[in-house]
JSON list of C-alpha atoms in Angstrom, two decimals:
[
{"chain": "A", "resi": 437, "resn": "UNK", "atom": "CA", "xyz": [-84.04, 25.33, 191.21]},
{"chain": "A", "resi": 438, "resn": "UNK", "atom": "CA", "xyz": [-83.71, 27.90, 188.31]},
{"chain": "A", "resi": 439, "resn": "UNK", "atom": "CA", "xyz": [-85.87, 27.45, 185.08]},
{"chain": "A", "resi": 440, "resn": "UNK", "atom": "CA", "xyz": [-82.95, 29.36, 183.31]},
{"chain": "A", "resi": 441, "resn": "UNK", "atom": "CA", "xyz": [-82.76, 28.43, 179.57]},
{"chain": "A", "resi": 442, "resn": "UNK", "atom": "CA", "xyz": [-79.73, 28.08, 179.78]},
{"chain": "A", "resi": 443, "resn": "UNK", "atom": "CA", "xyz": [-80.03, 24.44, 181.74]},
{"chain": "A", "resi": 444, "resn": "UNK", "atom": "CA", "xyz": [-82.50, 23.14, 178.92]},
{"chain": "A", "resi": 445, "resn": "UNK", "atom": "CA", "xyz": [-81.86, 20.64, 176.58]},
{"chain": "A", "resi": 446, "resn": "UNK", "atom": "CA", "xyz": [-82.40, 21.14, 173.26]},
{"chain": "A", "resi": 447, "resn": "UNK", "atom": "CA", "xyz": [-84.03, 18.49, 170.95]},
{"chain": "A", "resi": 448, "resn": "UNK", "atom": "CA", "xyz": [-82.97, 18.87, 167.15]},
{"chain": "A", "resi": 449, "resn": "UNK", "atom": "CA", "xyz": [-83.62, 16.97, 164.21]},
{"chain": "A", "resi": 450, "resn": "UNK", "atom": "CA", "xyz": [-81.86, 17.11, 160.70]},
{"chain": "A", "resi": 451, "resn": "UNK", "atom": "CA", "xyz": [-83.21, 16.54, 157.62]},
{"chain": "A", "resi": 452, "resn": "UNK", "atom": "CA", "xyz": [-80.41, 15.88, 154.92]},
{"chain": "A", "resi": 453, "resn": "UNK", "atom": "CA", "xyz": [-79.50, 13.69, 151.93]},
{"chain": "A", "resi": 454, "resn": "UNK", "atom": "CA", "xyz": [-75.81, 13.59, 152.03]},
{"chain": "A", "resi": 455, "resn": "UNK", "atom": "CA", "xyz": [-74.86, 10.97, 155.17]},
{"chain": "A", "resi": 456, "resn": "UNK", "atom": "CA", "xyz": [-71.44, 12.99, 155.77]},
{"chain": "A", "resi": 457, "resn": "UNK", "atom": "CA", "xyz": [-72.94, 16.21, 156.09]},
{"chain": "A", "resi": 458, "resn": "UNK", "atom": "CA", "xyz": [-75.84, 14.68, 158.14]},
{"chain": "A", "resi": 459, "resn": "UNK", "atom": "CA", "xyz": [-72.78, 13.10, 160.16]},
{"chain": "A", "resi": 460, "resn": "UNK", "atom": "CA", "xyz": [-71.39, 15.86, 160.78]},
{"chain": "A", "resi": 461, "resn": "UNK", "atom": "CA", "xyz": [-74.42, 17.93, 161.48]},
{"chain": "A", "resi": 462, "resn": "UNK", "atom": "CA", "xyz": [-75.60, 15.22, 164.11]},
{"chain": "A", "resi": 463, "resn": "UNK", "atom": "CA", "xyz": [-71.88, 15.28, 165.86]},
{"chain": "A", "resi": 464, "resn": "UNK", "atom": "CA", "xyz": [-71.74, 18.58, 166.13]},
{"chain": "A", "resi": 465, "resn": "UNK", "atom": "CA", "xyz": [-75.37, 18.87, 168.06]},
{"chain": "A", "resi": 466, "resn": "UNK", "atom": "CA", "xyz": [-74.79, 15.53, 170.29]},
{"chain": "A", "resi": 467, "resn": "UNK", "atom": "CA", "xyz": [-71.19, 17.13, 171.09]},
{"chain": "A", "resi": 468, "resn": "UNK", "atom": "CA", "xyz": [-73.36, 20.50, 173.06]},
{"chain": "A", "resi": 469, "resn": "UNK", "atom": "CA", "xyz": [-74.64, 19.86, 176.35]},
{"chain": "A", "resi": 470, "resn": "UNK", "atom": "CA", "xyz": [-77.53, 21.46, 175.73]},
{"chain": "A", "resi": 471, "resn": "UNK", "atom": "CA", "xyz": [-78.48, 20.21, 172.99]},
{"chain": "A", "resi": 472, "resn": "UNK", "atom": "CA", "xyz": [-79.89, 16.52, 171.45]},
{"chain": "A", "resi": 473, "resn": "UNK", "atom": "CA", "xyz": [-80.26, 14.71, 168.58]},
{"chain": "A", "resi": 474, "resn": "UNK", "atom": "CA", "xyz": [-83.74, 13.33, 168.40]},
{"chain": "A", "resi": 475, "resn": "UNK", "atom": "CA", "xyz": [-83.36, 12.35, 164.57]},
{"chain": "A", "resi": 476, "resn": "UNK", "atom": "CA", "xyz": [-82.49, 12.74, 161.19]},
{"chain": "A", "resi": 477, "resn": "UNK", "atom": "CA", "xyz": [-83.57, 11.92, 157.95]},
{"chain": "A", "resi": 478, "resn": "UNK", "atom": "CA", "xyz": [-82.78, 11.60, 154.77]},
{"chain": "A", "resi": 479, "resn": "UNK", "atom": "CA", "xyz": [-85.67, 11.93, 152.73]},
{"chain": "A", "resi": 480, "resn": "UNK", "atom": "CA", "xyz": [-88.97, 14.12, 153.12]},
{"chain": "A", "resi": 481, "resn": "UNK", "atom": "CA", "xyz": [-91.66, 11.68, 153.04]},
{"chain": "A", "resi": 482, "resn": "UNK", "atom": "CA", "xyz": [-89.61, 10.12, 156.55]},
{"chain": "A", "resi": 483, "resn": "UNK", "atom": "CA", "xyz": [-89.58, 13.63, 157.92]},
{"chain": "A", "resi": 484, "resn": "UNK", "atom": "CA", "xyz": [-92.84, 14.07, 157.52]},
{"chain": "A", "resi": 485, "resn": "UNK", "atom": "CA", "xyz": [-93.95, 11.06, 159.13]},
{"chain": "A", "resi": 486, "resn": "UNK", "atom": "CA", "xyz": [-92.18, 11.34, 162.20]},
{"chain": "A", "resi": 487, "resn": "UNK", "atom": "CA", "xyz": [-93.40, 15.09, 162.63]},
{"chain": "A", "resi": 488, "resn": "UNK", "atom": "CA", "xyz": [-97.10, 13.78, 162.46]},
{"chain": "A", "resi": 489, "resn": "UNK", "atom": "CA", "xyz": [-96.69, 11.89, 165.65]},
{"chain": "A", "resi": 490, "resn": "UNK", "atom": "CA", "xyz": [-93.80, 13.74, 167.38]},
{"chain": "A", "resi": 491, "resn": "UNK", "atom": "CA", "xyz": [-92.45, 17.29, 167.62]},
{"chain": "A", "resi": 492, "resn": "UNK", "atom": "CA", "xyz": [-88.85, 18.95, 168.49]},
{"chain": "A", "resi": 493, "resn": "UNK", "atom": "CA", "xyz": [-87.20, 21.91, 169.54]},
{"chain": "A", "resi": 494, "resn": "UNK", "atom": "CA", "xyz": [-85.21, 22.84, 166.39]},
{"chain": "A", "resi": 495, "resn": "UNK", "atom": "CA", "xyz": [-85.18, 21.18, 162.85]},
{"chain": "A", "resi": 496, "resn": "UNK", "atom": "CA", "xyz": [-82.24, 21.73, 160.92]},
{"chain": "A", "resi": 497, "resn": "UNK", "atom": "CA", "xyz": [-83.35, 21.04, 157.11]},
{"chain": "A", "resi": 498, "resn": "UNK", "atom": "CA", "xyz": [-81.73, 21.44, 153.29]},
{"chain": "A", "resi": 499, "resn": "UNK", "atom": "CA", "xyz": [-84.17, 22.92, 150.46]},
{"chain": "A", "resi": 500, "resn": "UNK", "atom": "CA", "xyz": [-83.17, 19.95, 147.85]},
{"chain": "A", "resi": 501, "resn": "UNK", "atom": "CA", "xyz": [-83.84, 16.41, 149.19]},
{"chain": "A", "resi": 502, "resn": "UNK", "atom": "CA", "xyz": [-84.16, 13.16, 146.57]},
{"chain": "A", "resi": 503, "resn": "UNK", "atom": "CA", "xyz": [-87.91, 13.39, 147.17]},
{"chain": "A", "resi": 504, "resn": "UNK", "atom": "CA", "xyz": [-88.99, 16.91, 147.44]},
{"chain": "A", "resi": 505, "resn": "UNK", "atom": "CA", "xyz": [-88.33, 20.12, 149.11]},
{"chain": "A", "resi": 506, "resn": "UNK", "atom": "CA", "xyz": [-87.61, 21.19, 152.56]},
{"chain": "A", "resi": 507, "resn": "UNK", "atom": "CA", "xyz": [-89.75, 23.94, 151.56]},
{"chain": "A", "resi": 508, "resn": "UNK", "atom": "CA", "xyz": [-92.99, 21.26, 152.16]},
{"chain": "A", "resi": 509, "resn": "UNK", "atom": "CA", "xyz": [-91.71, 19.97, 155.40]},
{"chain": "A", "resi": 510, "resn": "UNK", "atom": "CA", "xyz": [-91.22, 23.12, 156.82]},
{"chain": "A", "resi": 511, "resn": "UNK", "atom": "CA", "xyz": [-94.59, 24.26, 156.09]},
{"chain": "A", "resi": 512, "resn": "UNK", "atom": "CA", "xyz": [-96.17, 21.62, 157.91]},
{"chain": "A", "resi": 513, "resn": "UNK", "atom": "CA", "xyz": [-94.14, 21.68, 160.85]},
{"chain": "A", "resi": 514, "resn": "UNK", "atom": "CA", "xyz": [-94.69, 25.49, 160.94]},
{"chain": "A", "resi": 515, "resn": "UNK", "atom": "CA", "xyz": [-98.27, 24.94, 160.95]},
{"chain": "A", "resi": 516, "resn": "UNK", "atom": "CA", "xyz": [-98.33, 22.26, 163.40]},
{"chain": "A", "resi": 517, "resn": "UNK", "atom": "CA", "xyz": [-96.00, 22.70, 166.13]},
{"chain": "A", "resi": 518, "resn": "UNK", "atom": "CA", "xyz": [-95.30, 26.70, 165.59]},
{"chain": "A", "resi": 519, "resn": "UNK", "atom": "CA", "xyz": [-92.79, 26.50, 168.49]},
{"chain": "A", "resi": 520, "resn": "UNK", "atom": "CA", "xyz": [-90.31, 24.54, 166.80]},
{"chain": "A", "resi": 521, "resn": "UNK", "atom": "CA", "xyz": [-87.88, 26.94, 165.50]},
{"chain": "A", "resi": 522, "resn": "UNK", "atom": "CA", "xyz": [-86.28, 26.12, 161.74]},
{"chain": "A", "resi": 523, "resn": "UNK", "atom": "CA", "xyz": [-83.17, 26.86, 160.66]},
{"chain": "A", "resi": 524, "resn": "UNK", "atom": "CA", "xyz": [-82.35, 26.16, 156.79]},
{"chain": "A", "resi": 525, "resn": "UNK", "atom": "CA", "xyz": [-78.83, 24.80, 156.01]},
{"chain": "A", "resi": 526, "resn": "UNK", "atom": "CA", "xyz": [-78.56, 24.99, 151.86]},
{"chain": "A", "resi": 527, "resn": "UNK", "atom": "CA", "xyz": [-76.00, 25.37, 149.53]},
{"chain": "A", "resi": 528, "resn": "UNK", "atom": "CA", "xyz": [-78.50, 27.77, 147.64]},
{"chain": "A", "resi": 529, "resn": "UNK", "atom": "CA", "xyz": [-78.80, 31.13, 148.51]},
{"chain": "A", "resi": 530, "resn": "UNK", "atom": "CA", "xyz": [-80.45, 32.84, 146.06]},
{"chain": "A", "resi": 531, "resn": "UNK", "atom": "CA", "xyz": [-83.36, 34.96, 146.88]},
{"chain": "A", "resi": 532, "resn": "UNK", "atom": "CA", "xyz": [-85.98, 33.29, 145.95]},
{"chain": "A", "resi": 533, "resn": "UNK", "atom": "CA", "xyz": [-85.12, 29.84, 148.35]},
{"chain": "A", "resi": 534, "resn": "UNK", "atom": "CA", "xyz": [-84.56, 32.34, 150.93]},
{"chain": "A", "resi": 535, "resn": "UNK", "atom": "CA", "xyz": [-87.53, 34.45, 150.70]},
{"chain": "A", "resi": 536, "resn": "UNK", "atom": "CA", "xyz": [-89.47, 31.11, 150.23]},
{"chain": "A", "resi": 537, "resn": "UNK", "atom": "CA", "xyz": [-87.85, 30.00, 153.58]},
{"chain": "A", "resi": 538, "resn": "UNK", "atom": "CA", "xyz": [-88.45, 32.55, 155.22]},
{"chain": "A", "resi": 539, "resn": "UNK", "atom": "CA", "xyz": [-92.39, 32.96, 154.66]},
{"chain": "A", "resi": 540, "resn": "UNK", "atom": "CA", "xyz": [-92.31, 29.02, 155.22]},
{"chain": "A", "resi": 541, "resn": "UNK", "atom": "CA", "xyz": [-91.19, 29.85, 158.98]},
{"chain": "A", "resi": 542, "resn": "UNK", "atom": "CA", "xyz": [-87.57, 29.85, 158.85]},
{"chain": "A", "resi": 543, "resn": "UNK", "atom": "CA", "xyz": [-85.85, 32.01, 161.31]},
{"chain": "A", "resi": 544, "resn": "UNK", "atom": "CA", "xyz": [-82.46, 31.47, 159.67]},
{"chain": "A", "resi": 545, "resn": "UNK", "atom": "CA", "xyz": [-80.73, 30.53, 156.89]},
{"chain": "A", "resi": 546, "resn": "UNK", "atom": "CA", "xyz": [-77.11, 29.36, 156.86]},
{"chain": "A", "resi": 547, "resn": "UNK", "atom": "CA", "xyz": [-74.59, 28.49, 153.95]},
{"chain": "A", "resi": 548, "resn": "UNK", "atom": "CA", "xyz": [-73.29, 24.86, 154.29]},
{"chain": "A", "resi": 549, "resn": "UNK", "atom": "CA", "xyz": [-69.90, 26.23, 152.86]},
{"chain": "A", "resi": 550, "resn": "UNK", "atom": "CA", "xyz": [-69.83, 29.06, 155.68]},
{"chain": "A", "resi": 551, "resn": "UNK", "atom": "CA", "xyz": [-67.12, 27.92, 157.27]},
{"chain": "A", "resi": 552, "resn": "UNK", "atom": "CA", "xyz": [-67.71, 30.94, 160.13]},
{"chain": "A", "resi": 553, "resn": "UNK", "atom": "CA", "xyz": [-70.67, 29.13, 161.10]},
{"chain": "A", "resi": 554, "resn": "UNK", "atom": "CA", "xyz": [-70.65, 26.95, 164.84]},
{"chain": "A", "resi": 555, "resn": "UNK", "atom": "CA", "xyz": [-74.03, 25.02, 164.31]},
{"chain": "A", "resi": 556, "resn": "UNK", "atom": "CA", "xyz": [-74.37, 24.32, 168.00]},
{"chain": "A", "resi": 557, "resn": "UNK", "atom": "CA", "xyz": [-73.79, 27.61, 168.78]},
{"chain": "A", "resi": 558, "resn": "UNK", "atom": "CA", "xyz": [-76.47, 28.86, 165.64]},
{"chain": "A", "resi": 559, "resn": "UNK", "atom": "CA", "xyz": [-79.12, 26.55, 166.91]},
{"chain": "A", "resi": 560, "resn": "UNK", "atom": "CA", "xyz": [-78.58, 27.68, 170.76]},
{"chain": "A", "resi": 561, "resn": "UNK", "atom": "CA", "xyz": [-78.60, 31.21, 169.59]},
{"chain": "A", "resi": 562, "resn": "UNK", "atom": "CA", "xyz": [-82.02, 30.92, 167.35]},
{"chain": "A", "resi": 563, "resn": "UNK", "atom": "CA", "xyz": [-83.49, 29.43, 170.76]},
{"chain": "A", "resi": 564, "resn": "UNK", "atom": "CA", "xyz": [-82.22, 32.89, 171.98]},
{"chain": "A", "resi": 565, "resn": "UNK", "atom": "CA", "xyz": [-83.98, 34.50, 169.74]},
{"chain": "A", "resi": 566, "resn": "UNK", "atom": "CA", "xyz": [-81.74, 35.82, 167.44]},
{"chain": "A", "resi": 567, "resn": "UNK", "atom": "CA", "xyz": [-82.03, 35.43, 163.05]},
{"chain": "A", "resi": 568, "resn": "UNK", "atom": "CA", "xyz": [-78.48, 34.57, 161.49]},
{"chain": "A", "resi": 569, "resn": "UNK", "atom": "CA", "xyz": [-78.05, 34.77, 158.22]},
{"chain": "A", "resi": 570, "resn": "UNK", "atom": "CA", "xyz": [-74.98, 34.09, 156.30]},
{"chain": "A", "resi": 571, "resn": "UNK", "atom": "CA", "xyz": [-73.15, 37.26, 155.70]},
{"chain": "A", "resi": 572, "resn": "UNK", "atom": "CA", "xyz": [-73.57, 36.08, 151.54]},
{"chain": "A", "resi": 573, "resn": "UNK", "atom": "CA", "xyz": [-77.29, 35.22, 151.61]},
{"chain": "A", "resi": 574, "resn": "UNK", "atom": "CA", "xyz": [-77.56, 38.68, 154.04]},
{"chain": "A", "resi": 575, "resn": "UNK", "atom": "CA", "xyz": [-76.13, 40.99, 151.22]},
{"chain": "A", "resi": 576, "resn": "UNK", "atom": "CA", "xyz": [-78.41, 39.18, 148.36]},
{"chain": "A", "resi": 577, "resn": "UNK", "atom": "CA", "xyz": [-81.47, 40.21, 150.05]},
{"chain": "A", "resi": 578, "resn": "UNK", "atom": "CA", "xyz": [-80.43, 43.79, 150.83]},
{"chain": "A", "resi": 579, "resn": "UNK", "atom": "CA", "xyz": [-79.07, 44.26, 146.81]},
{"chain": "A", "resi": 580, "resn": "UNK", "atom": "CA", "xyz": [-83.26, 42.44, 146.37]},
{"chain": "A", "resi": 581, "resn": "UNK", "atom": "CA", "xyz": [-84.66, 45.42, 148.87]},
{"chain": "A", "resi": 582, "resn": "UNK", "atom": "CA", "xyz": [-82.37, 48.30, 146.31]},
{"chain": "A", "resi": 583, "resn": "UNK", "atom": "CA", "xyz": [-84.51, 49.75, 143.66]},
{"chain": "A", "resi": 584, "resn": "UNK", "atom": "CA", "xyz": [-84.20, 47.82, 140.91]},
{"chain": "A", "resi": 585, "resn": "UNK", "atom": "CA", "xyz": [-81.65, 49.10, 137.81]},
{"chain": "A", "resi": 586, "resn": "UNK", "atom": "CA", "xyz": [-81.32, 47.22, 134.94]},
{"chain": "A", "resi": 587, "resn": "UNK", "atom": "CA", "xyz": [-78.39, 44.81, 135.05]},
{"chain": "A", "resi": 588, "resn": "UNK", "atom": "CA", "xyz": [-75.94, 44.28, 132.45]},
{"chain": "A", "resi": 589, "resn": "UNK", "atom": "CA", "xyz": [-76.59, 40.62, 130.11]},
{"chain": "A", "resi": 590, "resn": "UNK", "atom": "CA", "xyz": [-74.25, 38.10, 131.81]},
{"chain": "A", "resi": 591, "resn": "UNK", "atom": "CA", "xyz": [-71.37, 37.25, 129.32]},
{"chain": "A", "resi": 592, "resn": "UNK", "atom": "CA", "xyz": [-71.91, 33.27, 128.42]},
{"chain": "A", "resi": 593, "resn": "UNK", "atom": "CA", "xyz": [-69.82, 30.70, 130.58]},
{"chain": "A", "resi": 594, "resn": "UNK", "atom": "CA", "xyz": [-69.19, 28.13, 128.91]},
{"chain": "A", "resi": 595, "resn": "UNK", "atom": "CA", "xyz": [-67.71, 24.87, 131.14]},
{"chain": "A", "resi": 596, "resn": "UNK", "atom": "CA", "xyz": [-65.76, 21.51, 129.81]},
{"chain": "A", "resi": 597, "resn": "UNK", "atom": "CA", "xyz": [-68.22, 18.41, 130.40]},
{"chain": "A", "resi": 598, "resn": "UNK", "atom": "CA", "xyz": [-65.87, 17.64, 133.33]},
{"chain": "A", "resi": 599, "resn": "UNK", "atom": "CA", "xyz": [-66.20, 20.60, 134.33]},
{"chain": "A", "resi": 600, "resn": "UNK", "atom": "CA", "xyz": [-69.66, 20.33, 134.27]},
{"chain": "A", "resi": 601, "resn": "UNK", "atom": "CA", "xyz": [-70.04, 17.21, 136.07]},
{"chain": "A", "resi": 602, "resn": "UNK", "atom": "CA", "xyz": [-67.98, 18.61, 138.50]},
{"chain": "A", "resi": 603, "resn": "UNK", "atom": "CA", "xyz": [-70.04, 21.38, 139.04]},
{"chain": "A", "resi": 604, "resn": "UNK", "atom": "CA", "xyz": [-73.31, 19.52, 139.78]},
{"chain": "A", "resi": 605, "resn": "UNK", "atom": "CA", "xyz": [-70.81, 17.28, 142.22]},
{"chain": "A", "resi": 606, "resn": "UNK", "atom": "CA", "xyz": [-70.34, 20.28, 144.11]},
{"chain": "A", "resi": 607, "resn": "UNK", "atom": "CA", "xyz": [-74.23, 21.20, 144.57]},
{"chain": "A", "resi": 608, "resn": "UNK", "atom": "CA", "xyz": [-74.47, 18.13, 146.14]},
{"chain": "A", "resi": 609, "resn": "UNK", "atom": "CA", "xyz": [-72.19, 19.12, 148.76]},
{"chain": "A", "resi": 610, "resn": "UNK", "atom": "CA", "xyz": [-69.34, 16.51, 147.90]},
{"chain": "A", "resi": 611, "resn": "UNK", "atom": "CA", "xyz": [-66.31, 16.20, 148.94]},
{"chain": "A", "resi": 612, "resn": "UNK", "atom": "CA", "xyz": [-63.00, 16.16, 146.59]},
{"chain": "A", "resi": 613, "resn": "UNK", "atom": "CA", "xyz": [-62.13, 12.34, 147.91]},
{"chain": "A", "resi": 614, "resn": "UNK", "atom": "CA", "xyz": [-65.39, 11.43, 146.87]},
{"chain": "A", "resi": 615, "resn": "UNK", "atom": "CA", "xyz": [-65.63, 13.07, 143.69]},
{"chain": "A", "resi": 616, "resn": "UNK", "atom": "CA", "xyz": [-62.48, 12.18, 142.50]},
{"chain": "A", "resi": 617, "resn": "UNK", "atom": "CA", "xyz": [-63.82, 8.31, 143.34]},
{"chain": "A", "resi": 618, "resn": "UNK", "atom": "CA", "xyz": [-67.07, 8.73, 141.27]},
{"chain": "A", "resi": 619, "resn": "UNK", "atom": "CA", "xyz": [-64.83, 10.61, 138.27]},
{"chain": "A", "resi": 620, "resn": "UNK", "atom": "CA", "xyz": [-62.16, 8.11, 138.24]},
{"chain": "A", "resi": 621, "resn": "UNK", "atom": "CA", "xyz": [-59.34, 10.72, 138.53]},
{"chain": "A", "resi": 622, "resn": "UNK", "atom": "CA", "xyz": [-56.83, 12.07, 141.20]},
{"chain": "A", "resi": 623, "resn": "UNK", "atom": "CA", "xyz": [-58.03, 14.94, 143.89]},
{"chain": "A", "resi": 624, "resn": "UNK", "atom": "CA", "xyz": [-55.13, 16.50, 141.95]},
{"chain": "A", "resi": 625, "resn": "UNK", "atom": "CA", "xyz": [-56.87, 16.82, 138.91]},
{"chain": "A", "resi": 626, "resn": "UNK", "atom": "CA", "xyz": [-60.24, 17.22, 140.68]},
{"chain": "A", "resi": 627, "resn": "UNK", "atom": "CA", "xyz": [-59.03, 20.53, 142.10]},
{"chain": "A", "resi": 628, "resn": "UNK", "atom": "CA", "xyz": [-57.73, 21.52, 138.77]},
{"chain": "A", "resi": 629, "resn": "UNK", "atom": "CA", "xyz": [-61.04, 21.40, 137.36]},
{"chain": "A", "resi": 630, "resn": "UNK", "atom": "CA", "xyz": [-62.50, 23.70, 140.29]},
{"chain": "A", "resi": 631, "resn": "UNK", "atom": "CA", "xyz": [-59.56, 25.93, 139.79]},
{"chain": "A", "resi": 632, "resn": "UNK", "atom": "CA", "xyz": [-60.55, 26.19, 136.08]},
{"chain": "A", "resi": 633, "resn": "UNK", "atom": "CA", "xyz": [-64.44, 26.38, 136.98]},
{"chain": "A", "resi": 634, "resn": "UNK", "atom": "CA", "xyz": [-63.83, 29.27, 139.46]},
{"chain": "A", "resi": 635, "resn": "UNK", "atom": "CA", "xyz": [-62.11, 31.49, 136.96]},
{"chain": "A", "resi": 636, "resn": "UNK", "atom": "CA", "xyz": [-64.76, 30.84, 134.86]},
{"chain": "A", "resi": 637, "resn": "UNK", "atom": "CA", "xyz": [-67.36, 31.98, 137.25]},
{"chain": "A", "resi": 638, "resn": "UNK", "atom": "CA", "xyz": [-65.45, 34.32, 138.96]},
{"chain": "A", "resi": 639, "resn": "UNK", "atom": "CA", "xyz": [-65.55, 33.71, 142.42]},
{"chain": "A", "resi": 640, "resn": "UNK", "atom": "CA", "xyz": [-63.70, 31.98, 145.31]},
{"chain": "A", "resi": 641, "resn": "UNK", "atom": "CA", "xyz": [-65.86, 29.44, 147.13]},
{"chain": "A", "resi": 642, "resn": "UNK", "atom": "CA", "xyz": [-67.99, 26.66, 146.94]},
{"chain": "A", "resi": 643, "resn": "UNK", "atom": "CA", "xyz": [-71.22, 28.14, 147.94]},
{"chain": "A", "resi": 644, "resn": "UNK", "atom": "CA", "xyz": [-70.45, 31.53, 145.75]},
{"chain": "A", "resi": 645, "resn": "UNK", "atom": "CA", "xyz": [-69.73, 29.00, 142.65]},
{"chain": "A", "resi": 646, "resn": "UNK", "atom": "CA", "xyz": [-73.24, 27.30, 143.18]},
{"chain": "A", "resi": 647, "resn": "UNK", "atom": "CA", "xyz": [-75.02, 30.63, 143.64]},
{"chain": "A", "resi": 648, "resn": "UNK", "atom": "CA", "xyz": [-73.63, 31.81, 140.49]},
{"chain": "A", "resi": 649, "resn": "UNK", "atom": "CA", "xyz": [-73.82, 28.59, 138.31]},
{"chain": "A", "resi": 650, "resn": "UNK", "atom": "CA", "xyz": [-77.98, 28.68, 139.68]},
{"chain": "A", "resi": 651, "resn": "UNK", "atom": "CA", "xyz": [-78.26, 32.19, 138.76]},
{"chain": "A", "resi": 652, "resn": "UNK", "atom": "CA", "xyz": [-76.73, 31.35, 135.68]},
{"chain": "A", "resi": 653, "resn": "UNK", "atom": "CA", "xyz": [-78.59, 28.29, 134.70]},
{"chain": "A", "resi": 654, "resn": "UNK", "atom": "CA", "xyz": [-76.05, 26.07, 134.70]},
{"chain": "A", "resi": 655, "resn": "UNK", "atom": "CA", "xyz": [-77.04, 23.50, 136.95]},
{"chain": "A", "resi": 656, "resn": "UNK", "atom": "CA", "xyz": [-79.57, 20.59, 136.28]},
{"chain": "A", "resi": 657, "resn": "UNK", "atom": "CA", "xyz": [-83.39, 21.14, 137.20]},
{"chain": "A", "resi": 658, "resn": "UNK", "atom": "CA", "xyz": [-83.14, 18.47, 140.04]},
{"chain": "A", "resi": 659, "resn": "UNK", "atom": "CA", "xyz": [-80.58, 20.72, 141.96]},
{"chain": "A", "resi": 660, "resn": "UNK", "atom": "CA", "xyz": [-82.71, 23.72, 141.89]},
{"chain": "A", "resi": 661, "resn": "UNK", "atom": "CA", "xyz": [-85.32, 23.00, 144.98]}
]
């Protein structure tokens, strides 16, 4: 019989607010052979209760949950079961989230907007041993390592109140359908607004129009755990 890691079953457990990405995040890990979904939550204070009895494999976590930040959980789970291996999956990636994952015990940190990434294949690879990083996040923190030159004063942005709301919609990680629902309007026009917001920003994605409107300051206080 071969102890080969590559015949072990992995247990994960995922730790996000938004039930479709959770959904998908929990279909995609049941859908591996090797790996299993032991549970996931929705809030921090239920995270942290089940890791005080039980422990897992892998936990899959976001920084900004409606009660607090991944940031805690991780921390504790770190501390006590230091073989569970953490892998953050934000729509932040600016340096300081990362940097803060990192020393919490995070061994990678992955865009939900990178579309490049397999989860089941991230997770089975950090039980490898390997780091990833999202090629985005990667190239902040090597422009953070640089010497540091002055940088130019960001022109103002200024966005439409739609525009606005839309832009917090996006943090959360919704989808068109559903914003369009809460706005009252037409995907059409929904994607007419992100066209607009985009030029404004200057970039081409979801996750580069969050990093930007956070570096920025454009998005509420309760979106920047």
């Amino acid at each position: 019989m071969s102890d080969s890691n590559d015949e072990r079953r992995w247990s994960v457990v995922v730790v996000e607010d938004n039930p479709l990405t959770c959904e998908f995040l929990g279909s995609c890990i049941n859908a591996h052979p090797q790996l299993e979904l032991a549970a996931s939550f929705a809030t921090l204070a239920s995270a942290r209760s089940w890791f005080k009895r039980r422990q897992a494999d892998l936990l899959l976590v976001d920084l900004g949950l409606p009660d607090g930040s991944g940031l805690t959980l991780m921390r504790e789970v770190h501390s006590r079961w230091p073989q569970c291996d953490m892998l953050v999956v934000s729509m932040f990636g600016d340096e300081v989230n990362v940097v803060a994952s990192i020393e919490a015990g995070a061994v990678g940190y992955v865009h939900k907007d990178d579309e490049a990434a397999d989860i089941a294949e991230t997770l089975l690879a950090v039980k490898g041993g390997a780091s990833p990083i999202s090629p985005m996040i990667a190239r902040h923190l090597l422009l953070r390592m640089r010497p540091s030159v002055p940088e130019p004063a960001a022109a103002a942005v200024s966005l439409s109140p739609r525009e606005q709301e839309v832009l917090q919609h996006i943090a959360r990680g919704l989808a068109y359908a559903e914003i369009a629902r809460l706005q009252g309007v037409t995907v059409h026009t929904v994607q007419t607004h992100i066209k607009k917001l985009y030029g404004k920003l200057a970039v081409h994605s979801r996750s580069e129009a969050v990093f930007e409107a956070n570096r920025l300051g454009l998005l509420n206080d309760t979106l920047r755990r």
